[in-house]
Structure formats: structure tokens, C-alpha cells
CSV table of C-alpha atoms in Angstrom, one decimal:
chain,number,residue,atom,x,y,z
A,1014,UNK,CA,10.1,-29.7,-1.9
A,1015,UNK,CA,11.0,-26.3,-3.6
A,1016,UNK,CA,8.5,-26.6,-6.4
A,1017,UNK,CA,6.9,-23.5,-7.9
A,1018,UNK,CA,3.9,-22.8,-6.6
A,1019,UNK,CA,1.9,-21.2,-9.2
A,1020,UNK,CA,2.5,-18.4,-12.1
A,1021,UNK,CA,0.1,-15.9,-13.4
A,1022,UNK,CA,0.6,-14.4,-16.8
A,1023,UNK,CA,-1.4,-11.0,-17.6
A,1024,UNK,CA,-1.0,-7.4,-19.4
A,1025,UNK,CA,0.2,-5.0,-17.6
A,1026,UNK,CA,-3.2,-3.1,-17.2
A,1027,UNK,CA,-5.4,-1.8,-14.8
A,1028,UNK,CA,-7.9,-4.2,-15.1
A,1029,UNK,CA,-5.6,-7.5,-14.1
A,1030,UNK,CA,-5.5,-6.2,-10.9
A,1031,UNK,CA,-9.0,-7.9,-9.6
A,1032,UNK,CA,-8.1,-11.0,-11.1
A,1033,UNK,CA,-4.4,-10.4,-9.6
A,1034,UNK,CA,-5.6,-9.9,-6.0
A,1035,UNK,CA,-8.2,-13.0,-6.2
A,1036,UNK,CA,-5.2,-15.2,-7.7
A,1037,UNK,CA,-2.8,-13.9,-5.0
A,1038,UNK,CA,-5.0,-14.4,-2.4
A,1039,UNK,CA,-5.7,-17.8,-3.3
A,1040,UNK,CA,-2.5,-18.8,-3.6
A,1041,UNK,CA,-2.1,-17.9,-0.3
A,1042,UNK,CA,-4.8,-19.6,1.0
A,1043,UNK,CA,-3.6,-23.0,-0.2
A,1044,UNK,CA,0.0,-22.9,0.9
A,1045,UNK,CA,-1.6,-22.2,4.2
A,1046,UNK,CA,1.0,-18.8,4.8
A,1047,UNK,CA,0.8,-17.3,8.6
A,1048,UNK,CA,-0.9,-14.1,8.0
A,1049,UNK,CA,1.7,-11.9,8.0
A,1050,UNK,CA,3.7,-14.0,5.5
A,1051,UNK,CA,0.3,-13.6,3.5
A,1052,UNK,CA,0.4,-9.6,3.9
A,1053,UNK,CA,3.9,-9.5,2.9
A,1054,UNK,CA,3.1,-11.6,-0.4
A,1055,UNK,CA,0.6,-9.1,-0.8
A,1056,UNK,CA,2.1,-6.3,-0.4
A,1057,UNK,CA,5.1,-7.5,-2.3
A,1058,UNK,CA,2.9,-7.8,-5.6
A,1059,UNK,CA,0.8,-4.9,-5.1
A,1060,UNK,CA,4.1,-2.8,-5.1
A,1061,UNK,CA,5.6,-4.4,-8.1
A,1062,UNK,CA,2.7,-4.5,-10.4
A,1063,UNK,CA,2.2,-0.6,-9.3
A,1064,UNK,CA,5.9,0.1,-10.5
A,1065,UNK,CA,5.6,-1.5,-14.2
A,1066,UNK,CA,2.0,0.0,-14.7
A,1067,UNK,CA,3.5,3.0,-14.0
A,1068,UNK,CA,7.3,2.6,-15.7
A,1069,UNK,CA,5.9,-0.2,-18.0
A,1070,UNK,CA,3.6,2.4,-19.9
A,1071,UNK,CA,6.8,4.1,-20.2
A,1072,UNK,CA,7.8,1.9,-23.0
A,1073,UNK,CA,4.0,2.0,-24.9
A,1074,UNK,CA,1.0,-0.7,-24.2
A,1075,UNK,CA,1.1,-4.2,-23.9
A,1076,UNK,CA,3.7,-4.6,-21.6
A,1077,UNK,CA,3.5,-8.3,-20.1
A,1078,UNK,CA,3.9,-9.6,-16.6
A,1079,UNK,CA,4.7,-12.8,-15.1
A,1080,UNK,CA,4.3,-13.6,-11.8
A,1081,UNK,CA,5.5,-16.8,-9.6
A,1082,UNK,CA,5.0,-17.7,-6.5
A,1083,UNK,CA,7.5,-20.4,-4.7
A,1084,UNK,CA,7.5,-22.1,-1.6
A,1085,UNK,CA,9.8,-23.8,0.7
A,1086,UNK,CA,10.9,-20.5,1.2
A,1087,UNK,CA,8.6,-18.0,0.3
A,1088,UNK,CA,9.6,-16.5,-2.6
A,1089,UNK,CA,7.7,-14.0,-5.5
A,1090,UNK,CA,10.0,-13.7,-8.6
A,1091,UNK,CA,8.0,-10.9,-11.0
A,1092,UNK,CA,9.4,-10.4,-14.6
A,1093,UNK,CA,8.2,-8.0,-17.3
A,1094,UNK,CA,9.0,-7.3,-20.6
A,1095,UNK,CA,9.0,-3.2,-20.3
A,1096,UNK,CA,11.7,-0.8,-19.9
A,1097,UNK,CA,14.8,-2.0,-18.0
A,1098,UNK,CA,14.3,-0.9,-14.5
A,1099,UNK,CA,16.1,-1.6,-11.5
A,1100,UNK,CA,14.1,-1.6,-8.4
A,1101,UNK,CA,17.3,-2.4,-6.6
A,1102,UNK,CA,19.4,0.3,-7.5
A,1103,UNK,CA,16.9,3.1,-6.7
A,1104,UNK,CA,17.8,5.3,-3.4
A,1105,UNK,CA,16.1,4.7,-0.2
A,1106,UNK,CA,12.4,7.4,-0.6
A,1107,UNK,CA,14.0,10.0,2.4
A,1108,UNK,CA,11.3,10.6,5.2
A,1109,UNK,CA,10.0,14.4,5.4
A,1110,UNK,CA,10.4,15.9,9.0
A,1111,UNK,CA,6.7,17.2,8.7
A,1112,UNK,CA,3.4,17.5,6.2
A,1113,UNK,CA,4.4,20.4,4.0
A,1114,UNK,CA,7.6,19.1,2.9
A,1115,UNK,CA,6.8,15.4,2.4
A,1116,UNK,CA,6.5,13.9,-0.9
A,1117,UNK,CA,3.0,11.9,-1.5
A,1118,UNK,CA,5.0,9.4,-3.3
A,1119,UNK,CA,7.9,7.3,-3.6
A,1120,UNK,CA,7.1,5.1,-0.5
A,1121,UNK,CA,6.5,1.8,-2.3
A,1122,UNK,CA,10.0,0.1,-2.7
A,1123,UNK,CA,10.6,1.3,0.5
A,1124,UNK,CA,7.8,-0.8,1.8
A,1125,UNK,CA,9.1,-3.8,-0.2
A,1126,UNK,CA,12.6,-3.9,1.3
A,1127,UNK,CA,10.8,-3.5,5.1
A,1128,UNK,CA,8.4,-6.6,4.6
A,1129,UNK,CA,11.1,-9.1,2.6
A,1130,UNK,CA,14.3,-10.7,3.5
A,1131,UNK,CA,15.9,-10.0,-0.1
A,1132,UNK,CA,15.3,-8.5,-3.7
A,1133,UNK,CA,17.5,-9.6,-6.9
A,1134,UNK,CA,17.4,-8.3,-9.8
A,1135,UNK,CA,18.1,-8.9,-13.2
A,1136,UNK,CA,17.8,-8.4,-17.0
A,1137,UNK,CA,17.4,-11.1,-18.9
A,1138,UNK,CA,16.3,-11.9,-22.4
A,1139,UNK,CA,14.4,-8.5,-22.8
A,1140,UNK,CA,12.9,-9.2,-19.5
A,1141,UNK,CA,13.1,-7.8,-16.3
A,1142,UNK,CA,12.9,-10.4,-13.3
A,1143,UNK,CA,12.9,-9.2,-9.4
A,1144,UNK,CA,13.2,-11.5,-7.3
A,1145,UNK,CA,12.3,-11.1,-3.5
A,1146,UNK,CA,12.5,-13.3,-0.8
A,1147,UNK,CA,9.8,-13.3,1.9
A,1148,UNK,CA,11.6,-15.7,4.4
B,310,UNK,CA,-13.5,-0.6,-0.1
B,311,UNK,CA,-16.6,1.4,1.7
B,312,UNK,CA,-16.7,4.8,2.4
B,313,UNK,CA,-18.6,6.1,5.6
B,314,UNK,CA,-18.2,9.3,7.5
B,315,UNK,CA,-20.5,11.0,10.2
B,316,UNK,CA,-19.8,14.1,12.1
B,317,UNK,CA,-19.6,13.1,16.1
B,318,UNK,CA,-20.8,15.6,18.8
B,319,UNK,CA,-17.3,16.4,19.1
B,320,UNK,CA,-17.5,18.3,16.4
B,321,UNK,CA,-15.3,15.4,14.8
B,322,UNK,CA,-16.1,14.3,11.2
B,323,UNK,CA,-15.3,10.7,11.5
B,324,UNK,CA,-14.4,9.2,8.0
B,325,UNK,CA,-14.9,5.1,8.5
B,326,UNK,CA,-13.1,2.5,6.0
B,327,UNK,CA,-13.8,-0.7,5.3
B,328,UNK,CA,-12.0,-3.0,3.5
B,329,UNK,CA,-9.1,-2.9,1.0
B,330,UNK,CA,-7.3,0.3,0.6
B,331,UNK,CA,-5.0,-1.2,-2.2
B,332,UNK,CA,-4.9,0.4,-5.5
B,333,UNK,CA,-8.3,0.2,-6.3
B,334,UNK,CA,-9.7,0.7,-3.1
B,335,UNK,CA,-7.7,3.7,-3.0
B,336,UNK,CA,-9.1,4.9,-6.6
B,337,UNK,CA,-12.7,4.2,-5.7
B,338,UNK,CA,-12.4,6.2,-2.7
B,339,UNK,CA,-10.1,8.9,-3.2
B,340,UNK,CA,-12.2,12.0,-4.7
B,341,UNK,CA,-14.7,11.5,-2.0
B,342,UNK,CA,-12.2,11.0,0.8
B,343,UNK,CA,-10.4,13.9,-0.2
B,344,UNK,CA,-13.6,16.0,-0.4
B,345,UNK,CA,-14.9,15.3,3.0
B,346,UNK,CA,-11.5,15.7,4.6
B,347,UNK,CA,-10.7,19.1,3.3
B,348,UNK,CA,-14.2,20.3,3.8
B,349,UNK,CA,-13.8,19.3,7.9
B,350,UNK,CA,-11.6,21.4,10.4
B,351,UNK,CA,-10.5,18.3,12.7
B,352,UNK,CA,-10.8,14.3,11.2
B,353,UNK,CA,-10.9,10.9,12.8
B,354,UNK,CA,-10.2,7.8,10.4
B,355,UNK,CA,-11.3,4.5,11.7
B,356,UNK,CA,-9.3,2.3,10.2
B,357,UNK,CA,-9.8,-0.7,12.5
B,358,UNK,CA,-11.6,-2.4,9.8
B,359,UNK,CA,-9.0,-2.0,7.1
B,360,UNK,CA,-7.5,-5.1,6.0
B,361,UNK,CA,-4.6,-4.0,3.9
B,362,UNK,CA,-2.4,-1.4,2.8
B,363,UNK,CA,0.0,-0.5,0.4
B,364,UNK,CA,1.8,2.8,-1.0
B,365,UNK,CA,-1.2,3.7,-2.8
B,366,UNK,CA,-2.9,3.8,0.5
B,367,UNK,CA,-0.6,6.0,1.8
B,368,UNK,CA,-0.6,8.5,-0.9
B,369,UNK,CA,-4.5,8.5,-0.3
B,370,UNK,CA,-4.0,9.6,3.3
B,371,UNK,CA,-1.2,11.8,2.9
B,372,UNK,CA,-3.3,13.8,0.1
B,373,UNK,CA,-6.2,14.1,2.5
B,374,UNK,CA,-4.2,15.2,5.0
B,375,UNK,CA,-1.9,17.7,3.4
B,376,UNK,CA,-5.0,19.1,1.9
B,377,UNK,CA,-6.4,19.6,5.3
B,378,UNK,CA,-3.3,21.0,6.6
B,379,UNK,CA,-4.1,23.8,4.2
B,380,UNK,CA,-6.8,25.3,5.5
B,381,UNK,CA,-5.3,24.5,9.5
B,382,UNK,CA,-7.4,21.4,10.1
B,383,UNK,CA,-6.3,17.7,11.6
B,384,UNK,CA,-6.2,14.5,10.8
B,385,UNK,CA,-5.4,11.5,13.5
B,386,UNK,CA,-5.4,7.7,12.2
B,387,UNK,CA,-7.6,5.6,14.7
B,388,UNK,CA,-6.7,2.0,15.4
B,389,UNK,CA,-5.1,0.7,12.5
B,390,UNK,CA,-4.7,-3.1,12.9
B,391,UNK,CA,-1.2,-4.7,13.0
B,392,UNK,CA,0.5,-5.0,9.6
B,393,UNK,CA,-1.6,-1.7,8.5
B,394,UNK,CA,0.1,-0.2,11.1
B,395,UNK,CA,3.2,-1.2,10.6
B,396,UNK,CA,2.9,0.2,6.9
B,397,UNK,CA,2.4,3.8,8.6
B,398,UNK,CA,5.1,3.3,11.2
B,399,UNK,CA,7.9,1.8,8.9
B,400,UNK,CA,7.0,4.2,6.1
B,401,UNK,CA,7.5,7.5,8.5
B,402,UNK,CA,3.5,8.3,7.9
B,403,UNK,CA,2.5,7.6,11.6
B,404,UNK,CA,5.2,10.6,12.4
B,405,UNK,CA,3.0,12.8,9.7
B,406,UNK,CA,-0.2,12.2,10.8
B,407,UNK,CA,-0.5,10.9,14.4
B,408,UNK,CA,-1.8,7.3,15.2
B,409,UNK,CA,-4.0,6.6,18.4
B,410,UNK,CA,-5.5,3.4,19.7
B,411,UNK,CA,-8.0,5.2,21.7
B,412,UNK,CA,-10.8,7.3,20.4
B,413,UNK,CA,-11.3,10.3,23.2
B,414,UNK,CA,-7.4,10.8,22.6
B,415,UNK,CA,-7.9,11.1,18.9
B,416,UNK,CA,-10.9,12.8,19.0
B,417,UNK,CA,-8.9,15.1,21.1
B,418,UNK,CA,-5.8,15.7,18.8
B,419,UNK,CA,-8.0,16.0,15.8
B,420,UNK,CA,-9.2,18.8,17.8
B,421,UNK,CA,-6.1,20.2,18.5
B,422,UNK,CA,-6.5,20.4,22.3
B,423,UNK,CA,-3.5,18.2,22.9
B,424,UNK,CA,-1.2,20.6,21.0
B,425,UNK,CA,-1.3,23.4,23.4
């Protein structure tokens, strides 16, 4: 039964991130996920939002976000309507050897590709949609 | 996300997190964080009772402990529960600031001693 699970639809804005967390969470919750399925889901969105608030404003206010989550298997497909960006075709964040030299940013796709099974993406009708599997 | 730190007779100022350090956990705690790290010569973060983690976590971290790092002082991460620690280990951040399961052996490389 590979049915869509549920969608959220929300400006990209900090404040739809409560809401986001709650809905994410409770979506979680129903389809029963082993924990560390559930951590993955979570980080997954928490990464992906983070990227369009930040490239989204790029591109002015307003930008909207649609999220699905699919089961049967785990699956989160996120699609905006900002700037096109690629999340796939962005280099591997380098580690830094020690403190002084690291970067304080740049880990978060990184973190994507080690808790998912796969990322697709495409532009679509104005839209961005990643897709990511979660196994 | 709550905040707690107390200094230990160590001489340890153990900062104490609670909850999740996602993006706005991270922005409700990071001036204070920041603040108590960089005022404190050797750190301890029990982070037993965080619940998740992303990259903004990180960066919260790595900010505290770079700006420690300045002024010579340490910070060791203290028993970070399994996917939180597999955020640090699989984003290279355990091999920035060390990880320990056991609290005299953090204590002790906040201190320094294990260093030489």
C-alpha cells in the first residue's frame, strides 16, 4: 500500500517550524516508524526546511513549501517554489583536521546523505522537489 | 530546550541540556551557551538528555567551542545518546571536540590532564 501519508503546506518562515516539528512528529507517531527511522525523518526535514529558509530568502518572502511524507518505503519528497537549488549537486562539506580551521557550517546535507538511502532531485514547474529515501 | 550549568569541584563548569537542540532550541540557547562557555577555562556538556540534533546543533557547539579555544580552554561532549552521537561522529565533530561516555574521563580532558 504505497499511499501518501500526509502533506503539509506552509511559508517558508521561521515560525512554521513549531507547527512543522509537531506535524512531523505526529506523523511519525502514527505510521508507528522504529525510532531511528523517526530520527532520520526528522532530521531529513529539519535539514531541508533549514536550506530554503536560508536559499529561499534568496529569491524575496513568501517562498512556499510542501512537504510529503510516504510510506511503504519511507520516503520525504520536499518541493519549494524559491530559487532553483540543487541539493544534489553541491560538494561533499570537507572535514577540518582540527578547531581553528573548521568551518561552523556546511554540515547539513552532509548529514542528509549519511541518515537516507537516496536524494532526487528535480525542477519542475517553477518548483523545486527533493526527494529522499529513508529505506 | 533548557539550559543548566553548575561549576563542579573539579573546577568543571558543567553546561546541562535538555531537550531539542534543533533550530530553535539551538536559537533559544545559543547567546547564553556561548557566554558561559567562553567565560569557563575547562567545560563538560551533558548531553545525555538531548533528544535530537541536527546541523544547527552542531554549529551551536562548534561556536562555543571555537570560542573557548581562544582563550586556551576545553570542551568534552558527555554521553550523547545514540543517533545524537552519531550526528557528531558521522559529521567529523566528535574528532573536534572529544566525546566521552564517562564523566571522571571528561572531567579530566576538559581539564587538560589527559593531554600531557
Amino acid at each position: 500500500m504505497a499511499e501518501p501519508a500526509a502533506s503539509l503546506a506552509f511559508i517558508a518562515e521561521p515560525a512554521a517550524l513549531d507547527q512543522l516539528v509537531a506535524w512531523t512528529q505526529g506523523v511519525a507517531e502514527r505510521l508507528a516508524l522504529a525510532p531511528s527511522q523517526a530520527y532520520a525523518l526528522d532530521l531529513c526535514m529539519e535539514e531541508m526546511v533549514a536550506n530554503i529558509l536560508l536559499h529561499g530568502s534568496l529569491g524575496g518572502p513568501g517562498v512556499g513549501v510542501w512537504v510529503t511524507i510516504a510510506a511503504d518505503p519511507l520516503r520525504l519528497i520536499v518541493e519549494d517554489d524559491g530559487p532553483a537549488f540543487d541539493p544534489c549537486s553541491q560538494p561533499e562539506a570537507e572535514l577540518a583536521a582540527d578547531l581553528d580551521t573548521s568551518a561552523i557550517g556546511g554540515r547539513g546535507l552532509a548529514l542528509v546523505r549519511r541518515f537516507s538511502v537516496s536524494m532526487a532531485y528535480r525542477r519542475e514547474a517553477g518548483r523545486n522537489r527533493v526527494e529522499i529515501g529513508l529505506g | 530546550m533548557e539550559i543548566n550549568f553548575a561549576m563542579q569541584p573539579s573546577g568543571v563548569m558543567m553546561i546541562t541540556l535538555v531537550g531539542r537542540l534543533d533550530i530553535q532550541g539551538a536559537a533559544r540557547i545559543d547567546v547564553q551557551f556561548s557566554a558561559v562557555a567562553a567565560s569557563s577555562a575547562a567545560v563538560v556538556v551533558d548531553m545525555g538528555a538531548v533528544t535530537f540534533m541536527a546541523s544547527m546543533g552542531l554549529r551551536t557547539l562548534l561556536l562555543a567551542a571555537k570560542a573557548m579555544r581562544g582563550k586556551a580552554g576545553r570542551m568534552v561532549l558527555y554521553r550523547p545518546q545514540g543517533d545524537v552521537e552519531a550526528v557528531l561522529v558521522t559529521s567529523g565533530t566528535s574528532q573536534l571536540v572529544p566525546v566521552s561516555h564517562d564523566l571522571a574521563a571528561a572531567e579530566q580532558l576538559a581539564l587538560g590532564a589527559a593531554a600531557g
